[in-house]
């Protein structure tokens, strides 16, 4: 942090340092905990930036997404800025940080920052459920996901995970196994908002691997 700060906190350098740190975290999970991951359906990931929607089961996908999509802009809640070190990187990466308590203003800021990220050639990742959920919970999007889809006008890549089987919400314990990241077929832009939500929820629900690997 001091070196990056003295160099003017350049975004590219901060992103590289962040990815290096994440590689170290995943290395530790793999060789200390025995927790690995595999990807399925990578052929569905487009060359052009798009909106990514993912179910949210653990902290794992928040970290791993920075490697799965090296220049991704993650929609995150403002409370994460209070975490030492992590918050500093989150603010300067930069990610899309919103204050959910501000209601309509938060939605406007999320849309504006997402549009800016896409214009810079960056993927935008959002967890439409709003928070981490148990593996048994049905995938249900918050209303803001439909508005974001309608306003951005880009295809959507569904990304389903089963990470909660190994690192559940609210638990500091991690289990050995293999997390499966499954990319579904692209959902085209321009669909009615309700149809988009239905399609995306169905894909993510079907992609949640019920088996421990």
CSV table of C-alpha atoms in Angstrom, one decimal:
chain,number,residue,atom,x,y,z
A,1,UNK,CA,0.0,0.0,0.0
A,2,UNK,CA,2.7,2.6,0.8
A,3,UNK,CA,4.5,1.9,-2.5
A,4,UNK,CA,1.3,2.2,-4.5
A,5,UNK,CA,0.3,5.3,-2.6
A,6,UNK,CA,3.7,6.9,-3.2
A,7,UNK,CA,3.4,6.0,-7.0
A,8,UNK,CA,0.1,7.9,-7.2
A,9,UNK,CA,-2.2,4.8,-6.7
A,10,UNK,CA,-2.4,3.9,-10.5
A,11,UNK,CA,-5.5,1.8,-11.2
A,12,UNK,CA,-3.6,-0.8,-13.3
A,13,UNK,CA,-1.0,-1.4,-10.6
A,14,UNK,CA,-3.6,-1.7,-7.9
A,15,UNK,CA,-5.5,-4.2,-9.9
A,16,UNK,CA,-2.4,-6.2,-10.5
A,17,UNK,CA,-1.5,-6.1,-6.8
A,18,UNK,CA,-5.1,-7.2,-5.9
A,19,UNK,CA,-4.9,-10.2,-8.3
A,20,UNK,CA,-1.6,-11.2,-6.8
A,21,UNK,CA,-3.1,-11.1,-3.3
A,22,UNK,CA,-6.1,-13.1,-4.5
A,23,UNK,CA,-3.8,-15.7,-6.1
A,24,UNK,CA,-2.1,-16.1,-2.7
A,25,UNK,CA,-5.5,-16.5,-1.0
A,26,UNK,CA,-6.7,-19.2,-3.5
A,27,UNK,CA,-3.3,-20.9,-3.2
A,28,UNK,CA,-3.7,-21.1,0.5
A,29,UNK,CA,-7.3,-22.5,0.2
A,30,UNK,CA,-6.1,-25.1,-2.3
A,31,UNK,CA,-3.0,-26.4,-0.5
A,32,UNK,CA,-4.0,-25.8,3.1
A,33,UNK,CA,-7.7,-26.3,3.1
A,34,UNK,CA,-8.0,-28.5,0.0
A,35,UNK,CA,-10.6,-26.2,-1.6
A,36,UNK,CA,-10.2,-26.0,-5.3
A,37,UNK,CA,-12.5,-24.7,-8.2
A,38,UNK,CA,-13.3,-25.6,-11.7
A,39,UNK,CA,-15.1,-23.7,-14.5
A,40,UNK,CA,-17.7,-25.0,-16.8
A,41,UNK,CA,-19.2,-23.3,-19.9
A,42,UNK,CA,-16.3,-20.9,-20.3
A,43,UNK,CA,-17.1,-20.8,-24.0
A,44,UNK,CA,-20.2,-18.7,-23.2
A,45,UNK,CA,-18.0,-15.8,-21.9
A,46,UNK,CA,-18.1,-13.1,-24.7
A,47,UNK,CA,-15.2,-11.2,-26.0
A,48,UNK,CA,-17.0,-7.9,-25.4
A,49,UNK,CA,-17.7,-6.6,-21.9
A,50,UNK,CA,-21.2,-7.4,-20.6
A,51,UNK,CA,-23.2,-7.6,-17.3
A,52,UNK,CA,-22.5,-10.7,-15.2
A,53,UNK,CA,-25.1,-11.9,-12.7
A,54,UNK,CA,-24.2,-14.5,-10.1
A,55,UNK,CA,-25.8,-16.2,-7.1
A,56,UNK,CA,-24.0,-15.3,-3.9
A,57,UNK,CA,-23.3,-18.0,-1.4
A,58,UNK,CA,-19.9,-17.1,0.2
A,59,UNK,CA,-16.9,-14.7,0.3
A,60,UNK,CA,-15.1,-17.0,-2.2
A,61,UNK,CA,-16.7,-15.6,-5.3
A,62,UNK,CA,-16.1,-12.0,-4.2
A,63,UNK,CA,-12.4,-12.8,-4.3
A,64,UNK,CA,-12.2,-15.3,-7.1
A,65,UNK,CA,-14.1,-13.0,-9.5
A,66,UNK,CA,-11.0,-10.7,-9.6
A,67,UNK,CA,-9.1,-13.6,-11.3
A,68,UNK,CA,-11.9,-15.1,-13.3
A,69,UNK,CA,-12.5,-11.6,-14.9
A,70,UNK,CA,-9.2,-9.7,-14.3
A,71,UNK,CA,-10.6,-6.2,-15.1
A,72,UNK,CA,-14.1,-6.7,-13.6
A,73,UNK,CA,-16.0,-3.9,-11.8
A,74,UNK,CA,-17.9,-5.5,-9.0
A,75,UNK,CA,-21.0,-3.9,-7.5
A,76,UNK,CA,-20.3,-3.8,-3.8
A,77,UNK,CA,-22.0,-2.4,-0.7
A,78,UNK,CA,-20.4,0.7,1.0
A,79,UNK,CA,-19.9,-1.1,4.3
A,80,UNK,CA,-17.0,-3.0,2.8
A,81,UNK,CA,-15.0,0.2,2.6
A,82,UNK,CA,-14.6,0.1,6.4
A,83,UNK,CA,-12.5,-3.1,6.2
A,84,UNK,CA,-8.8,-2.2,6.7
A,85,UNK,CA,-6.6,-2.7,3.6
A,86,UNK,CA,-9.4,-4.4,1.6
A,87,UNK,CA,-11.5,-1.2,1.6
A,88,UNK,CA,-8.5,0.8,0.4
A,89,UNK,CA,-8.1,-1.5,-2.6
A,90,UNK,CA,-11.8,-1.6,-3.2
A,91,UNK,CA,-12.1,2.1,-3.5
A,92,UNK,CA,-9.1,2.5,-5.8
A,93,UNK,CA,-9.5,-0.6,-8.1
A,94,UNK,CA,-12.0,1.0,-8.7
A,95,UNK,CA,-15.2,-1.0,-8.0
A,96,UNK,CA,-18.8,0.2,-8.1
A,97,UNK,CA,-19.5,1.0,-4.5
A,98,UNK,CA,-23.1,2.0,-3.5
A,99,UNK,CA,-24.8,3.0,-0.3
A,100,UNK,CA,-28.0,0.8,-0.2
A,101,UNK,CA,-29.6,3.0,2.4
A,102,UNK,CA,-30.0,5.9,-0.1
A,103,UNK,CA,-32.6,4.0,-2.2
A,104,UNK,CA,-33.2,5.5,-5.6
A,105,UNK,CA,-29.9,7.4,-5.4
A,106,UNK,CA,-28.0,4.2,-5.0
A,107,UNK,CA,-29.7,2.8,-8.1
A,108,UNK,CA,-28.8,5.8,-10.1
A,109,UNK,CA,-25.2,5.7,-9.0
A,110,UNK,CA,-25.0,1.9,-9.8
A,111,UNK,CA,-26.3,2.5,-13.3
A,112,UNK,CA,-24.0,5.5,-14.0
A,113,UNK,CA,-20.9,3.7,-12.7
A,114,UNK,CA,-21.8,0.5,-14.5
A,115,UNK,CA,-22.2,2.4,-17.8
A,116,UNK,CA,-18.8,4.1,-17.2
A,117,UNK,CA,-17.1,0.7,-16.5
A,118,UNK,CA,-18.6,-0.9,-19.7
A,119,UNK,CA,-17.4,2.1,-21.7
A,120,UNK,CA,-13.9,1.5,-20.4
A,121,UNK,CA,-14.1,-2.1,-21.7
A,122,UNK,CA,-14.7,-3.7,-18.3
A,123,UNK,CA,-17.1,-6.4,-17.3
A,124,UNK,CA,-19.6,-5.5,-14.6
A,125,UNK,CA,-20.5,-8.2,-11.9
A,126,UNK,CA,-23.5,-7.9,-9.7
A,127,UNK,CA,-25.0,-10.2,-7.1
A,128,UNK,CA,-28.7,-9.6,-7.7
A,129,UNK,CA,-29.8,-11.4,-4.5
A,130,UNK,CA,-28.3,-8.5,-2.6
A,131,UNK,CA,-26.4,-10.6,0.1
A,132,UNK,CA,-25.0,-14.0,0.7
A,133,UNK,CA,-27.6,-16.7,0.9
A,134,UNK,CA,-27.7,-20.3,2.1
A,135,UNK,CA,-27.3,-23.0,-0.5
A,136,UNK,CA,-30.9,-24.2,0.1
A,137,UNK,CA,-32.4,-20.7,-0.6
A,138,UNK,CA,-34.1,-20.2,-3.9
A,139,UNK,CA,-32.4,-17.7,-6.2
A,140,UNK,CA,-34.5,-14.5,-6.2
A,141,UNK,CA,-33.3,-11.2,-7.6
A,142,UNK,CA,-33.8,-7.8,-6.0
A,143,UNK,CA,-35.7,-5.2,-8.1
A,144,UNK,CA,-32.6,-3.3,-8.9
A,145,UNK,CA,-31.2,-6.0,-11.2
A,146,UNK,CA,-34.1,-5.6,-13.6
A,147,UNK,CA,-33.5,-1.8,-13.8
A,148,UNK,CA,-29.8,-2.3,-14.3
A,149,UNK,CA,-30.4,-4.8,-17.2
A,150,UNK,CA,-32.9,-2.4,-18.8
A,151,UNK,CA,-30.7,0.7,-18.6
A,152,UNK,CA,-27.4,-0.9,-19.6
A,153,UNK,CA,-28.7,-2.5,-22.8
A,154,UNK,CA,-26.0,-5.2,-23.0
A,155,UNK,CA,-26.1,-9.1,-22.9
A,156,UNK,CA,-26.0,-10.8,-19.6
A,157,UNK,CA,-23.8,-13.7,-18.6
A,158,UNK,CA,-25.2,-15.9,-15.8
A,159,UNK,CA,-22.6,-17.3,-13.4
A,160,UNK,CA,-23.8,-20.0,-11.1
A,161,UNK,CA,-21.8,-21.2,-8.0
A,162,UNK,CA,-22.0,-23.8,-5.3
A,163,UNK,CA,-19.4,-22.2,-3.0
A,164,UNK,CA,-21.7,-22.2,0.0
A,165,UNK,CA,-21.3,-25.9,0.4
A,166,UNK,CA,-17.7,-25.3,1.4
A,167,UNK,CA,-17.7,-21.8,2.8
A,168,UNK,CA,-21.1,-20.9,4.1
A,169,UNK,CA,-22.4,-17.4,5.0
A,170,UNK,CA,-21.5,-16.3,8.4
A,171,UNK,CA,-19.0,-19.1,8.9
A,172,UNK,CA,-15.2,-18.8,9.2
A,173,UNK,CA,-14.7,-22.5,8.6
A,174,UNK,CA,-13.8,-23.8,5.1
A,175,UNK,CA,-14.3,-27.3,3.9
A,176,UNK,CA,-12.2,-29.2,1.3
A,177,UNK,CA,-13.7,-30.0,-2.0
A,178,UNK,CA,-14.2,-28.4,-5.4
A,179,UNK,CA,-16.3,-25.3,-6.1
A,180,UNK,CA,-18.0,-25.4,-9.5
A,181,UNK,CA,-18.4,-22.1,-11.4
A,182,UNK,CA,-20.9,-22.6,-14.3
A,183,UNK,CA,-21.4,-20.0,-17.0
A,184,UNK,CA,-24.8,-20.2,-18.7
A,185,UNK,CA,-25.7,-19.1,-22.2
A,186,UNK,CA,-25.8,-15.3,-22.8
A,187,UNK,CA,-29.2,-13.6,-22.2
A,188,UNK,CA,-29.7,-11.1,-25.0
A,189,UNK,CA,-30.3,-7.4,-24.3
A,190,UNK,CA,-33.8,-6.0,-24.9
A,191,UNK,CA,-36.0,-8.5,-23.2
A,192,UNK,CA,-38.9,-7.4,-20.9
A,193,UNK,CA,-37.4,-7.0,-17.4
A,194,UNK,CA,-39.6,-9.7,-15.9
A,195,UNK,CA,-38.6,-12.2,-18.6
A,196,UNK,CA,-34.9,-11.4,-18.0
A,197,UNK,CA,-35.2,-12.0,-14.3
A,198,UNK,CA,-37.1,-15.3,-14.8
A,199,UNK,CA,-34.6,-16.5,-17.3
A,200,UNK,CA,-31.6,-15.6,-15.2
A,201,UNK,CA,-33.0,-16.9,-12.0
A,202,UNK,CA,-33.8,-20.2,-13.7
A,203,UNK,CA,-30.3,-20.6,-15.1
A,204,UNK,CA,-28.6,-19.8,-11.8
A,205,UNK,CA,-31.0,-22.1,-9.9
A,206,UNK,CA,-30.3,-24.9,-12.3
A,207,UNK,CA,-26.6,-24.3,-12.3
A,208,UNK,CA,-26.3,-24.6,-8.5
A,209,UNK,CA,-24.5,-27.9,-8.2
A,210,UNK,CA,-26.3,-29.8,-5.4
A,211,UNK,CA,-23.5,-32.4,-5.1
A,212,UNK,CA,-20.4,-31.9,-3.0
A,213,UNK,CA,-17.3,-32.4,-5.2
